[in-house]
Coordinates of C-alpha atoms in Angstrom, one line a residue:
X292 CA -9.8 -33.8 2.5
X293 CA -10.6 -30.9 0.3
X294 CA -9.8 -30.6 -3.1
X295 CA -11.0 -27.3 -4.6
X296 CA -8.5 -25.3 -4.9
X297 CA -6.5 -27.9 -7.6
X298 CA -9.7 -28.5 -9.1
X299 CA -11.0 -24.9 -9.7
X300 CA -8.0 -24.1 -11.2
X301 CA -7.6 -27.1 -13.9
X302 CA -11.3 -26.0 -14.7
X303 CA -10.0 -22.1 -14.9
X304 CA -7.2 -23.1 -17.4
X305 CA -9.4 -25.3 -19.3
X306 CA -13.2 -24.1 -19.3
X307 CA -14.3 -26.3 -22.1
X308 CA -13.4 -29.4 -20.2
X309 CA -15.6 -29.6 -17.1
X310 CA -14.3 -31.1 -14.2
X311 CA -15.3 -35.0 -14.2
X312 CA -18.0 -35.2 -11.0
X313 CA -21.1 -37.6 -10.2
X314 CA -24.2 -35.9 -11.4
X315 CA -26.8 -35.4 -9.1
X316 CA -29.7 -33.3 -10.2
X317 CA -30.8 -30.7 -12.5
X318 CA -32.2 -27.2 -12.2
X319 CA -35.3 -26.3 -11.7
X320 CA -35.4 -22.5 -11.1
X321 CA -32.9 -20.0 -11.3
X322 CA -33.7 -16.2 -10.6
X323 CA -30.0 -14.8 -11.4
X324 CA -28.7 -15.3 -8.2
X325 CA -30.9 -18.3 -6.4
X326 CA -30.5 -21.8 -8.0
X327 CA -33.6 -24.6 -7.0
X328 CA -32.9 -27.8 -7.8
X329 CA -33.4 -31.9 -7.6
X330 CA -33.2 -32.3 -3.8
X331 CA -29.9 -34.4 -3.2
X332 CA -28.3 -35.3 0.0
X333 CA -26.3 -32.0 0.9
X334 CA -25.6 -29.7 3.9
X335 CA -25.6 -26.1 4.4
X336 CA -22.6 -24.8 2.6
X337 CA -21.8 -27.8 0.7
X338 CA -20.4 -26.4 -2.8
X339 CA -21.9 -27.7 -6.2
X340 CA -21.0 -27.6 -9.9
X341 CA -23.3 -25.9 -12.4
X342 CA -23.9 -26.8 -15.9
X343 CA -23.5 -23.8 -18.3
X344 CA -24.9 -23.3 -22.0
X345 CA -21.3 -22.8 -23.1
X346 CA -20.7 -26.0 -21.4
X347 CA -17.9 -24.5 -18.8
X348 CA -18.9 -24.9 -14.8
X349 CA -19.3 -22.3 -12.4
X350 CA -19.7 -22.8 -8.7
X351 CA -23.0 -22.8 -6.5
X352 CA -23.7 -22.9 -2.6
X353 CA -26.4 -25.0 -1.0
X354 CA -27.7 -22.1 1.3
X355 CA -31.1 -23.9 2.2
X356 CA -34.2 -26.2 1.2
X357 CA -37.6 -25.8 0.1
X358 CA -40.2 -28.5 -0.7
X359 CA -38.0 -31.3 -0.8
X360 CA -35.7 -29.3 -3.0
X361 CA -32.0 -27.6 -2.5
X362 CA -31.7 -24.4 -2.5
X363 CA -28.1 -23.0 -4.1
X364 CA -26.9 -19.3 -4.8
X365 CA -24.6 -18.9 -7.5
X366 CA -21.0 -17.3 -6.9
X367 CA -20.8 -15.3 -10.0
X368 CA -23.1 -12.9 -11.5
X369 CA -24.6 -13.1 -14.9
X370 CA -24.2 -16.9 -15.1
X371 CA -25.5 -18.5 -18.4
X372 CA -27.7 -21.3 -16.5
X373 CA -30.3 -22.8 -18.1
X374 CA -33.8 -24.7 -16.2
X375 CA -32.4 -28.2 -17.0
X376 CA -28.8 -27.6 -16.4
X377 CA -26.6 -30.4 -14.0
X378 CA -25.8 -30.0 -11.0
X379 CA -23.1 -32.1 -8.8
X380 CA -21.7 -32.0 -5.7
X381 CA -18.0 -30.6 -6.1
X382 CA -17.0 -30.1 -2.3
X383 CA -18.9 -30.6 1.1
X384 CA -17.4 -27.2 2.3
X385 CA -16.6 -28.3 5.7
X386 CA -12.6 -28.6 5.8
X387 CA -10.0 -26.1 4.0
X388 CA -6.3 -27.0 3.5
X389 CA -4.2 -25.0 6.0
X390 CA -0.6 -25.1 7.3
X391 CA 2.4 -22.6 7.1
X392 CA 2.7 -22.5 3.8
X393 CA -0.2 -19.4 4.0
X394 CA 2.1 -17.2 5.5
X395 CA 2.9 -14.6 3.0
X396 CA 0.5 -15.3 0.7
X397 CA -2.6 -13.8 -0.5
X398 CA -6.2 -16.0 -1.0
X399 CA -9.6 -15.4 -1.8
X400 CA -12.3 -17.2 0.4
X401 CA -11.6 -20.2 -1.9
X402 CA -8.2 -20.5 -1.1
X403 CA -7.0 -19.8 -4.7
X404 CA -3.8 -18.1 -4.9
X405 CA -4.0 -14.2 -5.5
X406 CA -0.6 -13.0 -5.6
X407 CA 0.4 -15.2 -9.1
X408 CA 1.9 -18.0 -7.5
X409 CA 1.2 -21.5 -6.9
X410 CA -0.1 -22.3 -3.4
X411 CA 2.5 -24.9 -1.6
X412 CA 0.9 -28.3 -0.5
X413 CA -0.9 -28.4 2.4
X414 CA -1.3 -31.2 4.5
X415 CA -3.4 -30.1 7.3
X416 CA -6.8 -29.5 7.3
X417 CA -9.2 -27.1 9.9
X418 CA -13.1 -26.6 9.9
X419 CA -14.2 -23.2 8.2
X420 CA -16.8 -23.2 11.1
X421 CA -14.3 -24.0 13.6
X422 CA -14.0 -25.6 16.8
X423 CA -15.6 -25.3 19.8
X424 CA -13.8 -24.0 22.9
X425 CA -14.9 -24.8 26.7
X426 CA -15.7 -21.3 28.0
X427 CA -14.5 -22.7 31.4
X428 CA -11.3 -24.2 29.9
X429 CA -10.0 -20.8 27.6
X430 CA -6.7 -19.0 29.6
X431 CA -7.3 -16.2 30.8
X432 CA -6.5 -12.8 29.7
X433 CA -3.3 -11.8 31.7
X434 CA -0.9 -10.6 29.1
X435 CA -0.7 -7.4 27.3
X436 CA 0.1 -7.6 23.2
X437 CA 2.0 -4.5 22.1
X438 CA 0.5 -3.3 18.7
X439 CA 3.2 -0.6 17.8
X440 CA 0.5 2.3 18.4
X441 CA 1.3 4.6 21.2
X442 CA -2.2 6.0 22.0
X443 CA -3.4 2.0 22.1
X444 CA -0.2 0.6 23.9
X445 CA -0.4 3.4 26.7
X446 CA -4.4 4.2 26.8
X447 CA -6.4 1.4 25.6
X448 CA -4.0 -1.6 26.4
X449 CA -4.5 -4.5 24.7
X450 CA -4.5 -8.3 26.0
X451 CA -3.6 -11.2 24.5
X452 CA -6.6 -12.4 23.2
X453 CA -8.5 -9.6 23.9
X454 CA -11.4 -8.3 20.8
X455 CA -11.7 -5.4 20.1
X456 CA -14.6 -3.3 17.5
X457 CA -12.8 0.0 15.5
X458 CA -16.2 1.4 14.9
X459 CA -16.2 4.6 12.6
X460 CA -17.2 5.9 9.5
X461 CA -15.7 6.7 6.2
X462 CA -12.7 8.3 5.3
X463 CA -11.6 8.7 9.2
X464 CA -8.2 6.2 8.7
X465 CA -9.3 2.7 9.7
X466 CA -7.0 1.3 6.9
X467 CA -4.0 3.3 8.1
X468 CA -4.2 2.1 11.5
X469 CA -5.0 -1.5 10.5
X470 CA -1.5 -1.5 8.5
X471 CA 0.2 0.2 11.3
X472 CA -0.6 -2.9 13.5
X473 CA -0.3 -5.8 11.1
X474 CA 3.4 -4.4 10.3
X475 CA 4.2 -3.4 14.0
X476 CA 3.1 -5.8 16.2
X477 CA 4.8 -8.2 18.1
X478 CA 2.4 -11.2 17.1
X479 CA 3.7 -14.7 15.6
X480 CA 1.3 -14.3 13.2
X481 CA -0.9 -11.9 11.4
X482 CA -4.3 -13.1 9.6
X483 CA -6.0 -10.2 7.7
X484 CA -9.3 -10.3 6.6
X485 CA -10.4 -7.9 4.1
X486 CA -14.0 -8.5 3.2
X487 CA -15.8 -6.2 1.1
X488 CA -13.1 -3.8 0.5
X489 CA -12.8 -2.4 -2.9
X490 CA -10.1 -3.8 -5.1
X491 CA -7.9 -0.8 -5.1
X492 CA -7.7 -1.1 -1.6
X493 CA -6.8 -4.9 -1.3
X494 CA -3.7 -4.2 -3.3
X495 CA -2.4 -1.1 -1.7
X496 CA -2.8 -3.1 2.1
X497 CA -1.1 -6.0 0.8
X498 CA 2.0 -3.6 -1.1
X499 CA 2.0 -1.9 2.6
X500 CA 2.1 -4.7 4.9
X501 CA 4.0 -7.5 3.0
X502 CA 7.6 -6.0 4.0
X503 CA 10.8 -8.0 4.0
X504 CA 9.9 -8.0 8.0
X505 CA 6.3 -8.8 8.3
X506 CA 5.5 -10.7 5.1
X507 CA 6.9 -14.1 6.2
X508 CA 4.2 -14.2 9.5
X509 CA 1.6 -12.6 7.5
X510 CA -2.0 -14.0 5.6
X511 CA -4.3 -12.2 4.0
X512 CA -7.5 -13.2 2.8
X513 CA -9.4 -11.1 0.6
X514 CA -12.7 -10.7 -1.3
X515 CA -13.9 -7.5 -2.5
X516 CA -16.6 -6.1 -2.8
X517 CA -17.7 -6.7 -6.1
X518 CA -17.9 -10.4 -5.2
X519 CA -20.7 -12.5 -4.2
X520 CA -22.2 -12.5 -0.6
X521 CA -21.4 -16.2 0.0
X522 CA -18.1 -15.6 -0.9
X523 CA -17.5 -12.9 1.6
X524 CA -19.4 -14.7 4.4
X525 CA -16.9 -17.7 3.3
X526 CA -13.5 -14.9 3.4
X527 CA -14.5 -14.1 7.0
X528 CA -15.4 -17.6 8.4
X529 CA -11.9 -18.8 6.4
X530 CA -10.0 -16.3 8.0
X531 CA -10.8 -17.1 11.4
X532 CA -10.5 -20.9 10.9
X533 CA -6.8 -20.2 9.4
X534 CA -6.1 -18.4 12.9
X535 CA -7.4 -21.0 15.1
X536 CA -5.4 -23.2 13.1
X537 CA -2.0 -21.3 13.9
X538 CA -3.2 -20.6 17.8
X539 CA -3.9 -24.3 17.7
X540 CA -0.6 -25.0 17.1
X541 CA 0.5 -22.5 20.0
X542 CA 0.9 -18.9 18.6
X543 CA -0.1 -15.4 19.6
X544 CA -2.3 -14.6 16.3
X545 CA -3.3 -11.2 15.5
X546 CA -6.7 -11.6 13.8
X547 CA -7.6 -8.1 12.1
X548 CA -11.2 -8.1 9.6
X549 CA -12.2 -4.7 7.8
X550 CA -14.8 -5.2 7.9
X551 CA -17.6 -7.3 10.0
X552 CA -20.2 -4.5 8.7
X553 CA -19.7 -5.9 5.2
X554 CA -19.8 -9.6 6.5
X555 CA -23.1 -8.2 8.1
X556 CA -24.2 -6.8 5.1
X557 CA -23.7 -10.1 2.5
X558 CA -25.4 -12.1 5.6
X559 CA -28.3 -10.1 4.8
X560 CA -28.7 -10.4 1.3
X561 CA -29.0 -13.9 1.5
X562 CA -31.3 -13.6 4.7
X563 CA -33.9 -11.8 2.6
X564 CA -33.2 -13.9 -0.5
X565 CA -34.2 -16.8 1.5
X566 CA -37.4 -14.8 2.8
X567 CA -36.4 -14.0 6.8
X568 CA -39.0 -11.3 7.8
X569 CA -36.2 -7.4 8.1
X570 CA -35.8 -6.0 11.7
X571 CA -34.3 -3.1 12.3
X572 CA -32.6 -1.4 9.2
X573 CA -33.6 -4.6 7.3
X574 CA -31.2 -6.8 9.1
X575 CA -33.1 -10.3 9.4
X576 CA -32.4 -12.4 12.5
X577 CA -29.5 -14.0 11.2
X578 CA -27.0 -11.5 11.1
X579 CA -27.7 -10.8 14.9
X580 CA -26.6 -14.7 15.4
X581 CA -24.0 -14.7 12.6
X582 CA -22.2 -12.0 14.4
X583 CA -21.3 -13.3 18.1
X584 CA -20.7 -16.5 16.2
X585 CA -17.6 -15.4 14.5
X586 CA -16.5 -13.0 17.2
X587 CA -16.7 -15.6 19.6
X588 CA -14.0 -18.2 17.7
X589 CA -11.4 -15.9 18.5
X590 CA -9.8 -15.3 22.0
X591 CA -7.4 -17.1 24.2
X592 CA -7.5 -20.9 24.0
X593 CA -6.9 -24.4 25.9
X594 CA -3.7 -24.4 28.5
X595 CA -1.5 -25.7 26.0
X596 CA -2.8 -23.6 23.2
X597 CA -2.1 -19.8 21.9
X598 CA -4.5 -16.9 21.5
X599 CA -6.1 -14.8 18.6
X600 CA -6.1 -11.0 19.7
X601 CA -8.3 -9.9 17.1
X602 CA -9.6 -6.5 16.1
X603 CA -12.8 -6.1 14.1
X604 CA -13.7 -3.1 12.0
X605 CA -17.4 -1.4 12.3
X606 CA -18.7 0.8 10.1
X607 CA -20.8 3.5 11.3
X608 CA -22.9 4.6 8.5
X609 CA -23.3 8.6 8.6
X610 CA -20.8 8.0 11.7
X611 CA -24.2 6.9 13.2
X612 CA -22.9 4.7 16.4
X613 CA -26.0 3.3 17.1
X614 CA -26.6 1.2 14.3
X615 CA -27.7 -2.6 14.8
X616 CA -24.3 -3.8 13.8
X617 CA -22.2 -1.4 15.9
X618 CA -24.7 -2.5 19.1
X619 CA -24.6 -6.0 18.3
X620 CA -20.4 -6.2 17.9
X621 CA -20.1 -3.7 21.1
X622 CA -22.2 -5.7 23.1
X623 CA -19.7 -9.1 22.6
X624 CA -16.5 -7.5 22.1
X625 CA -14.1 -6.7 25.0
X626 CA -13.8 -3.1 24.0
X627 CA -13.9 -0.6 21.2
X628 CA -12.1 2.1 19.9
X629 CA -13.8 5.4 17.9
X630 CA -12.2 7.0 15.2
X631 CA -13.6 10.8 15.4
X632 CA -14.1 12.8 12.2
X633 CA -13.8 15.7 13.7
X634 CA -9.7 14.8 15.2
X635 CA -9.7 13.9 11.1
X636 CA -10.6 17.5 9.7
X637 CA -7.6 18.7 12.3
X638 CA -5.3 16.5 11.0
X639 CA -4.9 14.3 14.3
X640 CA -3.7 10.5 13.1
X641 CA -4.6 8.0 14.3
X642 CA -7.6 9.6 14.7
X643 CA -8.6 8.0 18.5
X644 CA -11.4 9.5 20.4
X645 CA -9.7 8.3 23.4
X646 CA -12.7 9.1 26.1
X647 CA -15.2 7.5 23.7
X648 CA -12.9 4.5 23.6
X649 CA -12.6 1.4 26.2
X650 CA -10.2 -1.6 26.7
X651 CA -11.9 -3.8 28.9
X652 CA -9.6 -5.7 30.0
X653 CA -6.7 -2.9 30.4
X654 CA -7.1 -2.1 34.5
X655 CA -5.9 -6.4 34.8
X656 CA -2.8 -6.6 32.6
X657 CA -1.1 -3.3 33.6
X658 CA -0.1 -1.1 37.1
X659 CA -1.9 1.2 38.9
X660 CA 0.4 3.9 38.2
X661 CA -0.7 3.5 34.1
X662 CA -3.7 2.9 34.8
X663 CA -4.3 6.4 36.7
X664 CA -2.2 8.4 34.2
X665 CA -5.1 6.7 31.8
X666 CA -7.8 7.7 33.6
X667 CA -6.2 11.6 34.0
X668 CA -5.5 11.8 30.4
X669 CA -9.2 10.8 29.2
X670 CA -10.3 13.0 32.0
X671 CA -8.2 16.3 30.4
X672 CA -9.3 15.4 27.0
X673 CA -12.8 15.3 27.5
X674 CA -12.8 18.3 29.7
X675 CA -10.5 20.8 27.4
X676 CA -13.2 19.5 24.3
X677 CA -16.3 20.1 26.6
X678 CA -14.8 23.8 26.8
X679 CA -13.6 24.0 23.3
X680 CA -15.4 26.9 22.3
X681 CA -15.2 29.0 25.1
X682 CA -12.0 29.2 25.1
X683 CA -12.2 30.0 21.6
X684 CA -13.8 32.6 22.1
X685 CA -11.8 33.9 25.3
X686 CA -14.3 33.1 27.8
X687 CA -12.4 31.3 29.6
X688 CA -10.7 32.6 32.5
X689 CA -7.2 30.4 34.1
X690 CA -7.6 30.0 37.7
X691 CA -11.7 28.8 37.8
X692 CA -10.8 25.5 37.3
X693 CA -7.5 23.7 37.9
X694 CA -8.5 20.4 35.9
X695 CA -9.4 23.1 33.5
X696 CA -6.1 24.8 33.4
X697 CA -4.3 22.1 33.1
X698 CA -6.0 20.6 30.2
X699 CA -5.1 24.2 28.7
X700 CA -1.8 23.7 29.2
X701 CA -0.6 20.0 28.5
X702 CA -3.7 19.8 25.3
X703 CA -0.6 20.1 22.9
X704 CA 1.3 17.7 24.7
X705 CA -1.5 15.8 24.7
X706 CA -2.4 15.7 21.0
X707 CA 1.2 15.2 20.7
X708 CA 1.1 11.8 22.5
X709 CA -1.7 10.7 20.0
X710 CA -0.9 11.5 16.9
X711 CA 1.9 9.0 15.4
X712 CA 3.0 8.6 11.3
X713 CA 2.0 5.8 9.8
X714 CA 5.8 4.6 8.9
X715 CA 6.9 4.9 12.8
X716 CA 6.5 2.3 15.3
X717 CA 6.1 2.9 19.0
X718 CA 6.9 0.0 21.2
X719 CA 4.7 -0.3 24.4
X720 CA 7.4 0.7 26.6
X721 CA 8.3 3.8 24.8
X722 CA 4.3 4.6 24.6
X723 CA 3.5 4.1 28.5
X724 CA 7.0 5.8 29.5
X725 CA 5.5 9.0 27.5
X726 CA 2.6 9.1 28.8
X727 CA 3.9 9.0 32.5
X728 CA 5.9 12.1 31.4
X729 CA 3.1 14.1 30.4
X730 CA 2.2 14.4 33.6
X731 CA 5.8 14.0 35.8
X732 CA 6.5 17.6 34.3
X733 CA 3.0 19.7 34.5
X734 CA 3.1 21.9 37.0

């Protein structure tokens, strides 16, 4: 149905020839970023053609109307437009091409090719917004997904269509561990989603995850951060729709998106450019709603379908884990897992505070006997950090306490089992039969 991605790049090549399209209105206003124009039959999201002073075209996004008029936002910055300009409808934004021609290949939120080569034809087509699953008729969860981590595999096990929030702050390794699973796990296929990241970033994940192993079951989408907010609401939404495409067709997908705090984020801007009253933080109602309706498109799906697993980054700004986006994502998700600063500053990668993390489906998809060396292992861990600096300090005296002592004794064992390098892979297996031997040799 969709044509964009041939037609954005004929107009690319050739910026003096615009595209041939009806013409529908002209503008009326524009601000730098909000275009008001003729009002024209259009929906929400339905992408338009704007008429520049050097006669090229750029591309606008209906995003609302006012006073019988359409309301666009521009997705480039600086745009020449002047009151007068054309403006046609290019594409109603609904469908995108998909098919398995994505895997191994890099997009924007467009669907243009970012990796220098030509995108293959393809002949199927999905809505960005997706499709809407029976609650009642999803499968359930009884299946684990082995993610190549040993402290997730063994202490926060993961289902097959399970999702999951990494909330932490800067600089504490979420990229590192999001590599680690894209390139380990046992998934058909891998759809990353790296919205607002900065450019340096995209192309370091991409040279670390495209191996000769993973690349051919691997898609990333990508829009940085210098982009615009439509775009990046657009990388998330087409990200998703590409992996209920593939779990449509039967696959275990791995959805991972670093990172829903920057989907948040460009959700707001155009909340307050379209004059929604800021709650708390200056998030406006919509990103509360925008939120559990993305989460929610992932899961497990029909009888004869696949699941999405998918794991959502959070950012905790000042490692604050109460903000409105970490509450809002915890709140849906089936679990979350906190990177701690302070295991960073001792070296300990991943960096997994394992008693402030919870898999919430974990007690159902493994055996009792994991599932108490779990609860003995977050138990030890909490209790040797509780008494950290007394025993610093030699206040401690062996013998008060025998959950005590033994935390003493096993804690390098124990940092042992969760620290793992980046380039090594620990199979599930391997993971859980470590952990029972943690505790099949304390005395």
């Amino acid at each position: 149905m969709s044509i964009l991605t041939q037609s954005l790049v004929s107009a690319a090549k050739n910026a003096a020839e615009p595209a041939r399209v009806n013409f529908f209105g002209r503008v009326s206003r524009f601000d730098g970023h909000l275009i008001e124009c003729d009002g024209f039959p259009a929906t929400i999201g339905t992408l338009c053609l704007i008429e520049t002073i050097e006669d090229a075209q750029i591309l606008a996004e209906v995003i609302g109307f006012q006073n019988k008029n359409n309301l666009l936002c521009v997705h480039e910055t600086g745009a020449r437009i002047s009151v007068g300009a054309k403006v046609a409808v290019y594409d109603d934004g609904y469908m995108i091409p998909v098919g398995k021609g994505l895997l191994g290949r890099v997009i924007d939120s467009l669907g243009r090719s970012l990796d220098g080569q030509a995108i293959p034809k393809l002949t199927d087509n999905w809505p960005i917004d997706g499709v809407k699953i029976n609650p009642l008729a999803r499968k359930p969860i009884d299946t684990r997904l082995d993610v190549g981590v040993r402290v997730i595999n063994s202490l926060l096990t993961v289902g097959q269509g399970q999702r999951l929030g990494i909330i932490a702050g800067s600089g504490v390794g979420k990229s590192v561990l999001l590599s680690m699973m894209t390139r380990f796990t046992e998934a058909e296929v891998v759809v990353v989603g790296l919205i607002g990241e900065r450019g340096r970033e995209v192309g370091e994940f991409v040279n670390t995850v495209f191996s000769a192993n993973t690349k051919n079951r691997t898609v990333v989408v990508a829009e940085p951060a210098d982009r615009s907010p439509l775009l990046r609401i657009r990388a998330a939404k087409r990200a998703t729709a590409i992996a209920e495409y593939f779990r449509d067709k039967g696959n275990n997908v791995l959805l991972i998106m670093d990172s829903l705090t920057r989907v948040a984020h460009a959700r707001r801007e155009i909340g307050l450019a379209l004059g929604e009253q800021p709650t708390s933080k200056g998030y406006p109602p919509s990103v509360v709603s925008l939120i559990p309706s993305l989460i929610e498109r992932s899961g497990t799906g029909l009888k004869s379908q696949g699941s999405i697993t998918s794991f959502y980054t959070v950012l905790a700004d000042g490692d604050d884990a109460n903000d409105p986006v970490v509450d809002a994502a915890r709140a849906i998700l089936d679990g979350h897992i906190l990177l701690s600063r302070q295991q960073t500053q001792l070296g300990i990668y991943p960096a997994i505070d394992v008693p402030a993390s919870v898999s919430r489906v974990m007690n159902e998809i493994v055996t009792p006997q994991q599932t108490e060396n779990a609860v003995v292992f977050r138990r030890l861990v909490s209790l040797y950090l509780e008494n950290r600096d007394l025993i610093l300090m030699g206040g401690y005296s062996p013998g008060q306490d025998p959950d005590l002592d033994l935390a003493v004794q096993l804690w390098p064992q124990l940092m042992g089992h969760i620290q793992q390098p980046y380039n090594e892979k620990s199979s599930f297996e391997e993971a859980v039969a470590g952990l029972q031997g943690l505790f099949a040799g304390a005395s």
